[in-house]
PDB file of C-alpha atoms and ligand atoms in Angstrom:
ATOM      1  CA  UNK A   1     -23.840   1.583 -30.488  1.00 95.00           C
ATOM      2  CA  UNK A   2     -26.237   1.657 -27.452  1.00 98.00           C
ATOM      3  CA  UNK A   3     -24.821   3.166 -24.147  1.00 98.00           C
ATOM      4  CA  UNK A   4     -26.558   2.817 -21.079  1.00 98.00           C
ATOM      5  CA  UNK A   5     -25.777   5.183 -18.105  1.00 98.00           C
ATOM      6  CA  UNK A   6     -27.117   3.805 -14.651  1.00 98.00           C
ATOM      7  CA  UNK A   7     -26.659   5.147 -11.208  1.00 98.00           C
ATOM      8  CA  UNK A   8     -25.379   3.294  -7.890  1.00 98.00           C
ATOM      9  CA  UNK A   9     -28.122   3.099  -5.171  1.00 98.00           C
ATOM     10  CA  UNK A  10     -28.362   2.996  -1.604  1.00 98.00           C
ATOM     11  CA  UNK A  11     -31.328   0.616  -0.660  1.00 97.00           C
ATOM     12  CA  UNK A  12     -32.929   0.447   2.746  1.00 97.00           C
ATOM     13  CA  UNK A  13     -32.221   3.902   3.814  1.00 98.00           C
ATOM     14  CA  UNK A  14     -32.120   2.416   7.526  1.00 97.00           C
ATOM     15  CA  UNK A  15     -35.923   2.231   8.240  1.00 98.00           C
ATOM     16  CA  UNK A  16     -37.098   1.208   4.703  1.00 97.00           C
ATOM     17  CA  UNK A  17     -35.574  -2.369   4.385  1.00 97.00           C
ATOM     18  CA  UNK A  18     -36.686  -3.919   0.932  1.00 95.00           C
ATOM     19  CA  UNK A  19     -38.965  -0.925   0.321  1.00 96.00           C
ATOM     20  CA  UNK A  20     -36.821   2.249   0.207  1.00 98.00           C
ATOM     21  CA  UNK A  21     -33.720   3.407  -1.753  1.00 98.00           C
ATOM     22  CA  UNK A  22     -32.038   6.484  -3.427  1.00 98.00           C
ATOM     23  CA  UNK A  23     -30.237   6.885  -6.461  1.00 98.00           C
ATOM     24  CA  UNK A  24     -26.458   8.323  -6.040  1.00 98.00           C
ATOM     25  CA  UNK A  25     -24.737  10.681  -8.278  1.00 98.00           C
ATOM     26  CA  UNK A  26     -22.263   7.737  -9.237  1.00 98.00           C
ATOM     27  CA  UNK A  27     -22.401   6.421 -12.645  1.00 98.00           C
ATOM     28  CA  UNK A  28     -21.500   3.220 -14.562  1.00 98.00           C
ATOM     29  CA  UNK A  29     -21.751   2.811 -18.198  1.00 98.00           C
ATOM     30  CA  UNK A  30     -22.670  -0.348 -20.245  1.00 98.00           C
ATOM     31  CA  UNK A  31     -21.934  -0.318 -24.100  1.00 98.00           C
ATOM     32  CA  UNK A  32     -23.448  -2.708 -26.406  1.00 98.00           C
ATOM     33  CA  UNK A  33     -22.603  -3.066 -30.186  1.00 98.00           C
ATOM     34  CA  UNK A  34     -23.686  -5.847 -32.606  1.00 97.00           C
ATOM     35  CA  UNK A  35     -20.835  -8.532 -32.933  1.00 97.00           C
ATOM     36  CA  UNK A  36     -20.888 -12.093 -34.401  1.00 96.00           C
ATOM     37  CA  UNK A  37     -20.535 -13.709 -30.912  1.00 96.00           C
ATOM     38  CA  UNK A  38     -21.088 -12.663 -27.406  1.00 97.00           C
ATOM     39  CA  UNK A  39     -17.893 -10.657 -26.098  1.00 97.00           C
ATOM     40  CA  UNK A  40     -17.819  -9.220 -22.740  1.00 98.00           C
ATOM     41  CA  UNK A  41     -14.993  -6.923 -21.702  1.00 97.00           C
ATOM     42  CA  UNK A  42     -14.574  -4.512 -18.799  1.00 97.00           C
ATOM     43  CA  UNK A  43     -15.203  -7.015 -15.959  1.00 94.00           C
ATOM     44  CA  UNK A  44     -13.432  -9.578 -13.917  1.00 93.00           C
ATOM     45  CA  UNK A  45     -12.921 -12.907 -16.278  1.00 93.00           C
ATOM     46  CA  UNK A  46     -15.385 -15.066 -14.053  1.00 94.00           C
ATOM     47  CA  UNK A  47     -18.290 -12.813 -15.199  1.00 95.00           C
ATOM     48  CA  UNK A  48     -17.335 -12.556 -18.997  1.00 95.00           C
ATOM     49  CA  UNK A  49     -19.813 -15.196 -19.890  1.00 95.00           C
ATOM     50  CA  UNK A  50     -23.562 -15.870 -20.792  1.00 96.00           C
ATOM     51  CA  UNK A  51     -24.247 -15.988 -17.118  1.00 97.00           C
ATOM     52  CA  UNK A  52     -23.355 -12.335 -16.573  1.00 97.00           C
ATOM     53  CA  UNK A  53     -26.157 -10.544 -14.999  1.00 98.00           C
ATOM     54  CA  UNK A  54     -26.420  -7.833 -17.679  1.00 98.00           C
ATOM     55  CA  UNK A  55     -26.628 -10.694 -20.253  1.00 98.00           C
ATOM     56  CA  UNK A  56     -29.122 -12.506 -18.346  1.00 98.00           C
ATOM     57  CA  UNK A  57     -31.196  -9.443 -17.675  1.00 98.00           C
ATOM     58  CA  UNK A  58     -30.974  -8.801 -21.489  1.00 98.00           C
ATOM     59  CA  UNK A  59     -32.138 -12.319 -22.047  1.00 98.00           C
ATOM     60  CA  UNK A  60     -34.957 -12.067 -19.978  1.00 98.00           C
ATOM     61  CA  UNK A  61     -36.229  -8.845 -21.449  1.00 98.00           C
ATOM     62  CA  UNK A  62     -36.079 -10.580 -24.935  1.00 98.00           C
ATOM     63  CA  UNK A  63     -38.319 -13.324 -23.568  1.00 98.00           C
ATOM     64  CA  UNK A  64     -40.712 -10.769 -22.307  1.00 97.00           C
ATOM     65  CA  UNK A  65     -40.661  -8.993 -25.650  1.00 98.00           C
ATOM     66  CA  UNK A  66     -40.755 -12.350 -27.580  1.00 98.00           C
ATOM     67  CA  UNK A  67     -37.569 -11.583 -29.330  1.00 98.00           C
ATOM     68  CA  UNK A  68     -34.659 -13.684 -30.540  1.00 97.00           C
ATOM     69  CA  UNK A  69     -31.494 -12.930 -28.191  1.00 97.00           C
ATOM     70  CA  UNK A  70     -28.890 -11.175 -30.550  1.00 97.00           C
ATOM     71  CA  UNK A  71     -25.083 -11.466 -30.057  1.00 97.00           C
ATOM     72  CA  UNK A  72     -23.330  -8.405 -29.180  1.00 98.00           C
ATOM     73  CA  UNK A  73     -20.127  -6.945 -27.656  1.00 98.00           C
ATOM     74  CA  UNK A  74     -20.813  -5.672 -24.151  1.00 98.00           C
ATOM     75  CA  UNK A  75     -18.289  -3.333 -22.445  1.00 98.00           C
ATOM     76  CA  UNK A  76     -18.721  -2.565 -18.860  1.00 98.00           C
ATOM     77  CA  UNK A  77     -17.172   0.753 -17.623  1.00 98.00           C
ATOM     78  CA  UNK A  78     -18.078   0.875 -13.833  1.00 97.00           C
ATOM     79  CA  UNK A  79     -16.170   1.709 -10.527  1.00 97.00           C
ATOM     80  CA  UNK A  80     -18.941   0.939  -8.314  1.00 97.00           C
ATOM     81  CA  UNK A  81     -17.651  -1.975  -6.322  1.00 95.00           C
ATOM     82  CA  UNK A  82     -19.282  -5.556  -6.212  1.00 91.00           C
ATOM     83  CA  UNK A  83     -21.056  -6.638  -3.091  1.00 91.00           C
ATOM     84  CA  UNK A  84     -20.524  -3.493  -0.986  1.00 95.00           C
ATOM     85  CA  UNK A  85     -24.357  -2.373  -0.756  1.00 96.00           C
ATOM     86  CA  UNK A  86     -24.093   0.343  -3.479  1.00 97.00           C
ATOM     87  CA  UNK A  87     -26.571  -1.583  -5.906  1.00 96.00           C
ATOM     88  CA  UNK A  88     -23.818  -2.769  -8.285  1.00 96.00           C
ATOM     89  CA  UNK A  89     -26.139  -5.828  -9.278  1.00 95.00           C
ATOM     90  CA  UNK A  90     -29.152  -3.418 -10.059  1.00 97.00           C
ATOM     91  CA  UNK A  91     -26.863  -1.556 -12.488  1.00 98.00           C
ATOM     92  CA  UNK A  92     -26.504  -4.520 -14.168  1.00 98.00           C
ATOM     93  CA  UNK A  93     -30.086  -5.754 -14.364  1.00 98.00           C
ATOM     94  CA  UNK A  94     -31.330  -2.179 -15.376  1.00 98.00           C
ATOM     95  CA  UNK A  95     -28.761  -1.746 -18.060  1.00 98.00           C
ATOM     96  CA  UNK A  96     -29.463  -5.130 -19.493  1.00 98.00           C
ATOM     97  CA  UNK A  97     -33.167  -4.245 -19.686  1.00 98.00           C
ATOM     98  CA  UNK A  98     -32.957  -0.792 -21.142  1.00 98.00           C
ATOM     99  CA  UNK A  99     -30.301  -1.869 -23.809  1.00 98.00           C
ATOM    100  CA  UNK A 100     -32.860  -4.592 -24.953  1.00 98.00           C
ATOM    101  CA  UNK A 101     -35.499  -2.192 -25.103  1.00 98.00           C
ATOM    102  CA  UNK A 102     -33.323   0.125 -27.168  1.00 98.00           C
ATOM    103  CA  UNK A 103     -31.918  -2.658 -29.296  1.00 98.00           C
ATOM    104  CA  UNK A 104     -35.597  -3.523 -30.438  1.00 97.00           C
ATOM    105  CA  UNK A 105     -37.042  -0.099 -29.979  1.00 97.00           C
ATOM    106  CA  UNK A 106     -39.575  -1.720 -27.958  1.00 97.00           C
ATOM    107  CA  UNK A 107     -40.729   1.601 -26.071  1.00 97.00           C
ATOM    108  CA  UNK A 108     -41.175  -0.277 -22.456  1.00 98.00           C
ATOM    109  CA  UNK A 109     -42.658   2.296 -20.257  1.00 97.00           C
ATOM    110  CA  UNK A 110     -40.806   2.771 -16.951  1.00 97.00           C
ATOM    111  CA  UNK A 111     -43.297   0.428 -14.805  1.00 97.00           C
ATOM    112  CA  UNK A 112     -42.729  -2.495 -17.211  1.00 97.00           C
ATOM    113  CA  UNK A 113     -39.047  -1.798 -16.921  1.00 98.00           C
ATOM    114  CA  UNK A 114     -39.269  -1.786 -13.035  1.00 98.00           C
ATOM    115  CA  UNK A 115     -41.591  -4.961 -13.172  1.00 97.00           C
ATOM    116  CA  UNK A 116     -38.811  -7.065 -15.104  1.00 98.00           C
ATOM    117  CA  UNK A 117     -36.166  -5.603 -12.916  1.00 98.00           C
ATOM    118  CA  UNK A 118     -37.915  -6.510  -9.815  1.00 97.00           C
ATOM    119  CA  UNK A 119     -38.508 -10.083 -11.047  1.00 97.00           C
ATOM    120  CA  UNK A 120     -34.776 -10.488 -11.527  1.00 97.00           C
ATOM    121  CA  UNK A 121     -33.707  -8.560  -8.425  1.00 94.00           C
ATOM    122  CA  UNK A 122     -36.258 -10.089  -5.914  1.00 91.00           C
ATOM    123  CA  UNK A 123     -37.042  -6.839  -4.725  1.00 91.00           C
ATOM    124  CA  UNK A 124     -37.743  -2.995  -5.845  1.00 95.00           C
ATOM    125  CA  UNK A 125     -35.678  -0.967  -3.511  1.00 96.00           C
ATOM    126  CA  UNK A 126     -32.461  -0.650  -5.543  1.00 97.00           C
ATOM    127  CA  UNK A 127     -33.880  -1.067  -8.973  1.00 98.00           C
ATOM    128  CA  UNK A 128     -36.670   1.537  -8.600  1.00 98.00           C
ATOM    129  CA  UNK A 129     -34.340   4.423  -7.752  1.00 98.00           C
ATOM    130  CA  UNK A 130     -31.926   3.205 -10.542  1.00 98.00           C
ATOM    131  CA  UNK A 131     -34.691   3.602 -12.871  1.00 98.00           C
ATOM    132  CA  UNK A 132     -36.440   6.706 -11.668  1.00 98.00           C
ATOM    133  CA  UNK A 133     -33.629   8.782  -9.776  1.00 98.00           C
ATOM    134  CA  UNK A 134     -34.335  10.510  -6.485  1.00 98.00           C
ATOM    135  CA  UNK A 135     -35.465   8.334  -3.639  1.00 98.00           C
ATOM    136  CA  UNK A 136     -38.345   5.749  -4.233  1.00 98.00           C
ATOM    137  CA  UNK A 137     -40.483   3.773  -1.777  1.00 97.00           C
ATOM    138  CA  UNK A 138     -42.128   0.839  -2.753  1.00 97.00           C
ATOM    139  CA  UNK A 139     -44.293  -2.322  -2.023  1.00 96.00           C
ATOM    140  CA  UNK A 140     -45.229  -5.366  -3.525  1.00 96.00           C
ATOM    141  CA  UNK A 141     -48.934  -6.231  -4.641  1.00 95.00           C
ATOM    142  CA  UNK A 142     -49.378  -9.715  -5.929  1.00 94.00           C
ATOM    143  CA  UNK A 143     -45.813  -9.974  -7.162  1.00 92.00           C
ATOM    144  CA  UNK A 144     -46.027  -6.575  -8.699  1.00 95.00           C
ATOM    145  CA  UNK A 145     -44.264  -3.498  -7.452  1.00 96.00           C
ATOM    146  CA  UNK A 146     -46.062  -0.220  -6.677  1.00 97.00           C
ATOM    147  CA  UNK A 147     -43.975   2.993  -6.117  1.00 97.00           C
ATOM    148  CA  UNK A 148     -43.912   6.727  -5.300  1.00 97.00           C
ATOM    149  CA  UNK A 149     -41.015   8.809  -6.053  1.00 98.00           C
ATOM    150  CA  UNK A 150     -39.840  11.110  -3.298  1.00 96.00           C
ATOM    151  CA  UNK A 151     -38.064  14.328  -4.187  1.00 94.00           C
ATOM    152  CA  UNK A 152     -35.320  15.128  -1.616  1.00 97.00           C
ATOM    153  CA  UNK A 153     -33.989  18.190  -0.130  1.00 97.00           C
ATOM    154  CA  UNK A 154     -30.354  19.189  -1.104  1.00 97.00           C
ATOM    155  CA  UNK A 155     -28.878  16.296   0.887  1.00 97.00           C
ATOM    156  CA  UNK A 156     -25.211  15.292   0.302  1.00 97.00           C
ATOM    157  CA  UNK A 157     -24.081  11.791   0.596  1.00 98.00           C
ATOM    158  CA  UNK A 158     -20.777  10.373   2.156  1.00 98.00           C
ATOM    159  CA  UNK A 159     -20.473   6.571   1.163  1.00 98.00           C
ATOM    160  CA  UNK A 160     -17.881   4.733   3.566  1.00 98.00           C
ATOM    161  CA  UNK A 161     -17.014   1.780   1.729  1.00 98.00           C
ATOM    162  CA  UNK A 162     -14.988  -0.952   3.468  1.00 97.00           C
ATOM    163  CA  UNK A 163     -12.775  -3.191   1.843  1.00 95.00           C
ATOM    164  CA  UNK A 164     -14.570  -6.360   2.300  1.00 95.00           C
ATOM    165  CA  UNK A 165     -17.400  -7.447   0.218  1.00 95.00           C
ATOM    166  CA  UNK A 166     -20.740  -8.648   1.820  1.00 95.00           C
ATOM    167  CA  UNK A 167     -22.940 -10.892  -0.564  1.00 92.00           C
ATOM    168  CA  UNK A 168     -26.626  -9.952  -0.359  1.00 90.00           C
ATOM    169  CA  UNK A 169     -27.678 -13.671  -0.242  1.00 91.00           C
ATOM    170  CA  UNK A 170     -25.675 -14.227   2.677  1.00 93.00           C
ATOM    171  CA  UNK A 171     -26.685 -10.763   4.423  1.00 95.00           C
ATOM    172  CA  UNK A 172     -30.376 -12.045   4.185  1.00 95.00           C
ATOM    173  CA  UNK A 173     -29.581 -15.146   5.930  1.00 96.00           C
ATOM    174  CA  UNK A 174     -28.804 -13.505   9.176  1.00 96.00           C
ATOM    175  CA  UNK A 175     -32.346 -11.958   9.161  1.00 97.00           C
ATOM    176  CA  UNK A 176     -34.921 -13.129  11.790  1.00 96.00           C
ATOM    177  CA  UNK A 177     -38.447 -14.289  10.814  1.00 95.00           C
ATOM    178  CA  UNK A 178     -40.536 -12.565  13.217  1.00 96.00           C
ATOM    179  CA  UNK A 179     -40.570  -9.013  14.954  1.00 95.00           C
ATOM    180  CA  UNK A 180     -42.290  -7.729  18.300  1.00 97.00           C
ATOM    181  CA  UNK A 181     -45.250  -5.368  17.754  1.00 98.00           C
ATOM    182  CA  UNK A 182     -43.739  -2.554  19.700  1.00 98.00           C
ATOM    183  CA  UNK A 183     -40.746  -2.861  17.298  1.00 98.00           C
ATOM    184  CA  UNK A 184     -43.323  -2.769  14.367  1.00 98.00           C
ATOM    185  CA  UNK A 185     -44.915   0.536  15.925  1.00 98.00           C
ATOM    186  CA  UNK A 186     -41.629   1.949  16.319  1.00 98.00           C
ATOM    187  CA  UNK A 187     -40.512   1.186  12.815  1.00 98.00           C
ATOM    188  CA  UNK A 188     -43.677   2.887  11.116  1.00 98.00           C
ATOM    189  CA  UNK A 189     -43.130   5.964  13.355  1.00 98.00           C
ATOM    190  CA  UNK A 190     -39.541   6.467  12.454  1.00 98.00           C
ATOM    191  CA  UNK A 191     -40.214   5.457   8.744  1.00 98.00           C
ATOM    192  CA  UNK A 192     -42.687   8.025   8.474  1.00 98.00           C
ATOM    193  CA  UNK A 193     -40.793  10.765   9.965  1.00 98.00           C
ATOM    194  CA  UNK A 194     -37.601   9.797   8.026  1.00 98.00           C
ATOM    195  CA  UNK A 195     -39.389  10.223   4.627  1.00 98.00           C
ATOM    196  CA  UNK A 196     -40.855  13.721   5.576  1.00 98.00           C
ATOM    197  CA  UNK A 197     -37.485  14.767   6.864  1.00 98.00           C
ATOM    198  CA  UNK A 198     -35.902  13.759   3.711  1.00 98.00           C
ATOM    199  CA  UNK A 199     -38.186  15.849   1.557  1.00 98.00           C
ATOM    200  CA  UNK A 200     -38.167  19.000   3.635  1.00 98.00           C
ATOM    201  CA  UNK A 201     -34.672  18.783   4.897  1.00 98.00           C
ATOM    202  CA  UNK A 202     -35.249  18.418   8.442  1.00 98.00           C
ATOM    203  CA  UNK A 203     -31.833  17.151   9.307  1.00 96.00           C
ATOM    204  CA  UNK A 204     -32.380  16.805  13.148  1.00 96.00           C
ATOM    205  CA  UNK A 205     -35.609  14.291  12.601  1.00 98.00           C
ATOM    206  CA  UNK A 206     -33.781  12.792   9.954  1.00 98.00           C
ATOM    207  CA  UNK A 207     -31.114  11.529  12.076  1.00 97.00           C
ATOM    208  CA  UNK A 208     -33.312  10.709  14.822  1.00 97.00           C
ATOM    209  CA  UNK A 209     -35.492   8.525  12.632  1.00 98.00           C
ATOM    210  CA  UNK A 210     -32.474   6.365  11.750  1.00 98.00           C
ATOM    211  CA  UNK A 211     -33.576   3.521  14.067  1.00 98.00           C
ATOM    212  CA  UNK A 212     -34.184   0.076  12.422  1.00 98.00           C
ATOM    213  CA  UNK A 213     -35.527  -3.123  13.742  1.00 98.00           C
ATOM    214  CA  UNK A 214     -35.656  -4.866  10.777  1.00 97.00           C
ATOM    215  CA  UNK A 215     -32.304  -5.579   9.500  1.00 97.00           C
ATOM    216  CA  UNK A 216     -29.616  -3.275  11.054  1.00 97.00           C
ATOM    217  CA  UNK A 217     -29.439  -4.908  14.636  1.00 97.00           C
ATOM    218  CA  UNK A 218     -28.472  -8.291  12.915  1.00 97.00           C
ATOM    219  CA  UNK A 219     -26.248  -7.224   9.989  1.00 97.00           C
ATOM    220  CA  UNK A 220     -24.068  -4.820  11.944  1.00 96.00           C
ATOM    221  CA  UNK A 221     -22.237  -7.900  13.277  1.00 95.00           C
ATOM    222  CA  UNK A 222     -20.896  -8.383   9.862  1.00 96.00           C
ATOM    223  CA  UNK A 223     -19.495  -4.998   9.589  1.00 96.00           C
ATOM    224  CA  UNK A 224     -16.635  -4.619  12.337  1.00 95.00           C
ATOM    225  CA  UNK A 225     -16.494  -0.773  11.837  1.00 94.00           C
ATOM    226  CA  UNK A 226     -20.412  -0.285  12.172  1.00 97.00           C
ATOM    227  CA  UNK A 227     -20.427   0.665  15.801  1.00 97.00           C
ATOM    228  CA  UNK A 228     -17.804   3.173  15.972  1.00 96.00           C
ATOM    229  CA  UNK A 229     -19.003   4.955  12.719  1.00 97.00           C
ATOM    230  CA  UNK A 230     -22.806   5.004  14.143  1.00 97.00           C
ATOM    231  CA  UNK A 231     -21.472   6.382  17.444  1.00 97.00           C
ATOM    232  CA  UNK A 232     -19.797   9.276  15.937  1.00 97.00           C
ATOM    233  CA  UNK A 233     -22.820  10.057  13.659  1.00 97.00           C
ATOM    234  CA  UNK A 234     -25.071  10.047  16.659  1.00 96.00           C
ATOM    235  CA  UNK A 235     -22.769  12.566  18.294  1.00 96.00           C
ATOM    236  CA  UNK A 236     -22.742  14.812  15.082  1.00 97.00           C
ATOM    237  CA  UNK A 237     -26.522  14.250  14.781  1.00 96.00           C
ATOM    238  CA  UNK A 238     -25.926  12.791  11.264  1.00 98.00           C
ATOM    239  CA  UNK A 239     -28.266  10.333   9.627  1.00 98.00           C
ATOM    240  CA  UNK A 240     -26.501   7.048   8.814  1.00 98.00           C
ATOM    241  CA  UNK A 241     -27.349   3.825   7.670  1.00 98.00           C
ATOM    242  CA  UNK A 242     -25.913   0.420   6.355  1.00 98.00           C
ATOM    243  CA  UNK A 243     -26.115   0.859   2.431  1.00 98.00           C
ATOM    244  CA  UNK A 244     -27.953  -1.979   1.114  1.00 97.00           C
ATOM    245  CA  UNK A 245     -26.870  -5.091   2.546  1.00 96.00           C
ATOM    246  CA  UNK A 246     -23.497  -3.614   3.442  1.00 93.00           C
ATOM    247  CA  UNK A 247     -20.746  -3.387   3.791  1.00 95.00           C
ATOM    248  CA  UNK A 248     -20.996   0.224   2.830  1.00 98.00           C
ATOM    249  CA  UNK A 249     -22.207   2.619   5.204  1.00 98.00           C
ATOM    250  CA  UNK A 250     -24.046   6.054   4.173  1.00 98.00           C
ATOM    251  CA  UNK A 251     -24.490   9.219   6.036  1.00 98.00           C
ATOM    252  CA  UNK A 252     -26.249  12.065   4.362  1.00 98.00           C
ATOM    253  CA  UNK A 253     -26.415  15.981   5.484  1.00 98.00           C
ATOM    254  CA  UNK A 254     -27.482  19.374   4.112  1.00 97.00           C
ATOM    255  CA  UNK A 255     -24.225  20.553   5.602  1.00 96.00           C
ATOM    256  CA  UNK A 256     -20.925  19.476   3.659  1.00 96.00           C
ATOM    257  CA  UNK A 257     -18.669  20.485   6.466  1.00 97.00           C
ATOM    258  CA  UNK A 258     -20.268  17.762   8.657  1.00 97.00           C
ATOM    259  CA  UNK A 259     -19.562  15.196   6.121  1.00 98.00           C
ATOM    260  CA  UNK A 260     -16.012  16.339   5.561  1.00 98.00           C
ATOM    261  CA  UNK A 261     -15.314  16.203   8.913  1.00 98.00           C
ATOM    262  CA  UNK A 262     -16.790  12.501   9.176  1.00 98.00           C
ATOM    263  CA  UNK A 263     -14.718  11.657   6.110  1.00 98.00           C
ATOM    264  CA  UNK A 264     -11.328  12.725   7.626  1.00 98.00           C
ATOM    265  CA  UNK A 265     -11.945  10.886  10.648  1.00 97.00           C
ATOM    266  CA  UNK A 266     -13.232   7.875   9.025  1.00 97.00           C
ATOM    267  CA  UNK A 267     -10.132   7.765   6.494  1.00 97.00           C
ATOM    268  CA  UNK A 268      -7.551   8.393   9.001  1.00 96.00           C
ATOM    269  CA  UNK A 269      -8.761   6.284  12.207  1.00 95.00           C
ATOM    270  CA  UNK A 270     -10.444   3.349  10.235  1.00 96.00           C
ATOM    271  CA  UNK A 271      -8.643   3.388   6.867  1.00 96.00           C
ATOM    272  CA  UNK A 272     -11.924   3.154   5.266  1.00 97.00           C
ATOM    273  CA  UNK A 273     -12.421   4.416   1.782  1.00 97.00           C
ATOM    274  CA  UNK A 274     -14.906   7.465   1.302  1.00 98.00           C
ATOM    275  CA  UNK A 275     -16.509   9.138  -1.667  1.00 98.00           C
ATOM    276  CA  UNK A 276     -19.194  12.070  -1.447  1.00 98.00           C
ATOM    277  CA  UNK A 277     -21.856  12.548  -3.911  1.00 98.00           C
ATOM    278  CA  UNK A 278     -25.129  14.217  -4.409  1.00 98.00           C
ATOM    279  CA  UNK A 279     -28.594  12.172  -4.653  1.00 98.00           C
ATOM    280  CA  UNK A 280     -29.054  11.586  -8.329  1.00 98.00           C
ATOM    281  CA  UNK A 281     -32.132  13.567  -9.606  1.00 96.00           C
ATOM    282  CA  UNK A 282     -32.537  11.198 -12.326  1.00 97.00           C
ATOM    283  CA  UNK A 283     -32.465   7.688 -13.238  1.00 98.00           C
ATOM    284  CA  UNK A 284     -30.727   5.224 -15.885  1.00 98.00           C
ATOM    285  CA  UNK A 285     -30.636   6.865 -19.447  1.00 98.00           C
ATOM    286  CA  UNK A 286     -29.711   5.561 -22.894  1.00 98.00           C
ATOM    287  CA  UNK A 287     -27.668   7.460 -25.669  1.00 95.00           C
ATOM    288  CA  UNK A 288     -26.915   6.042 -29.235  1.00 89.00           C
ATOM    289  CA  UNK A 289     -24.049   6.354 -31.717  1.00 82.00           C
TER     290      UNK A 289
HETATM  291  N1  ATP B   1     -19.367  -4.703 -13.155  1.00 92.25           N
HETATM  292  C1  ATP B   1     -19.947  -5.738 -13.064  1.00 92.25           C
HETATM  293  N2  ATP B   1     -19.611  -6.897 -13.959  1.00 92.25           N
HETATM  294  C2  ATP B   1     -20.462  -7.971 -14.025  1.00 92.25           C
HETATM  295  N3  ATP B   1     -21.139  -8.471 -12.878  1.00 92.25           N
HETATM  296  C3  ATP B   1     -21.356  -7.596 -11.793  1.00 92.25           C
HETATM  297  C4  ATP B   1     -20.883  -6.326 -12.060  1.00 92.25           C
HETATM  298  N4  ATP B   1     -21.423  -5.563 -10.914  1.00 92.25           N
HETATM  299  C5  ATP B   1     -21.947  -6.459 -10.209  1.00 92.25           C
HETATM  300  N5  ATP B   1     -22.260  -7.639 -10.900  1.00 92.25           N
HETATM  301  C6  ATP B   1     -22.991  -8.759 -10.527  1.00 92.25           C
HETATM  302  O1  ATP B   1     -23.613  -8.399  -9.053  1.00 92.25           O
HETATM  303  C7  ATP B   1     -23.394  -9.275  -7.938  1.00 92.25           C
HETATM  304  C8  ATP B   1     -23.156  -8.517  -6.810  1.00 92.25           C
HETATM  305  O2  ATP B   1     -24.567  -8.166  -6.276  1.00 92.25           O
HETATM  306  P1  ATP B   1     -24.800  -8.226  -4.812  1.00 92.25           P
HETATM  307  O3  ATP B   1     -26.302  -8.229  -4.517  1.00 92.25           O
HETATM  308  O4  ATP B   1     -24.174  -9.209  -3.834  1.00 92.25           O
HETATM  309  O5  ATP B   1     -24.215  -6.884  -4.238  1.00 92.25           O
HETATM  310  P2  ATP B   1     -24.509  -5.147  -4.640  1.00 92.25           P
HETATM  311  O6  ATP B   1     -25.713  -5.205  -5.612  1.00 92.25           O
HETATM  312  O7  ATP B   1     -23.405  -4.764  -4.971  1.00 92.25           O
HETATM  313  O8  ATP B   1     -25.138  -4.688  -3.308  1.00 92.25           O
HETATM  314  P3  ATP B   1     -26.541  -4.282  -2.824  1.00 92.25           P
HETATM  315  O9  ATP B   1     -27.445  -5.312  -3.340  1.00 92.25           O
HETATM  316  O10 ATP B   1     -26.497  -4.647  -1.121  1.00 92.25           O
HETATM  317  O11 ATP B   1     -26.539  -2.892  -2.957  1.00 92.25           O
HETATM  318  C9  ATP B   1     -21.935  -9.991  -8.570  1.00 92.25           C
HETATM  319  O12 ATP B   1     -21.732 -11.272  -7.889  1.00 92.25           O
HETATM  320  C10 ATP B   1     -22.085  -9.950 -10.136  1.00 92.25           C
HETATM  321  O13 ATP B   1     -22.761 -11.206 -10.417  1.00 92.25           O
HETATM  322  N1  HSE B   2     -33.272  -4.765   0.477  1.00 92.25           N
HETATM  323  C1  HSE B   2     -31.937  -5.624  -0.118  1.00 92.25           C
HETATM  324  C2  HSE B   2     -30.981  -4.527  -0.477  1.00 92.25           C
HETATM  325  C3  HSE B   2     -29.800  -5.375  -1.194  1.00 92.25           C
HETATM  326  O1  HSE B   2     -29.970  -5.786  -2.434  1.00 92.25           O
HETATM  327  C4  HSE B   2     -31.424  -6.146   1.233  1.00 92.25           C
HETATM  328  O2  HSE B   2     -31.152  -5.362   2.099  1.00 92.25           O
HETATM  329  O3  HSE B   2     -31.233  -7.386   1.220  1.00 92.25           O
END
């Protein structure tokens, strides 16, 4: 039996649209056993068929390795919610690729895995930290991802998870096609300072560098609770962003008491479910039985 353990991720991190993400210490497990036919358990019925993203990612990896697609029993054990901006689709993609690699003992290296995963997801910002852990920044060069791992100071994360989904494809349709030059200049400055503050643990600069021009101004309209949470985070000098394409919002801090206070307010005043976790220091991994 092959078991793949895969972390949730928070992409964009405010200023890094499609190019920055971090792995969260919140794990899903995907178990694969040989079987005479494809069986999928542990997920809603509508996903229990060959279109399942895990199965499709396994198939794509078979094609890459020039191997026949085997049949297996896939059991998914995940409480990472769908379409909430916590990288649930990336967990499926990375799990399918790693399982196929393990099945055929192909020993793909992590960059090859990232290339296949990016091809499937369309952008590397979730799949890269899912594979490598920590925070990862990336860009695309002639269709291939280039990336750097960013070691992070000891930040804790608070995920504030509304009870409504936002499908990534829909959330991409609200984005503009052009950007003012002055906004591009502002974005570069904020992004550079964000990365440095993330590494060295400068919480004040991290909070101030959370100003985005690429997606948050457009997507916040899809999240009715954004404005009040954003306002409270600004008052508390807390870094906060729309996680992935939403609807989750993530706040991070070195000081757990600040996150506890925010969590209490968000749960009681807005009835939004919260969960705290550190940044995951490692990425997806496989074990065998
Ligand atoms: N446990 C699961 N079982 C089967 N399919 C899943 C599972 N989790 C996620 N998926 C697939 O991923 C899709 C959700 O992807 P989507 O990109 O909309 O959201 P997300 O990955 O959760 O958020 P984001 O990309 O913003 O972080 C689902 O429609 C389904 O196809
Ligand atoms: N960068 C992606 C992450 C969600 O998959 C987006 O914001 O659309």
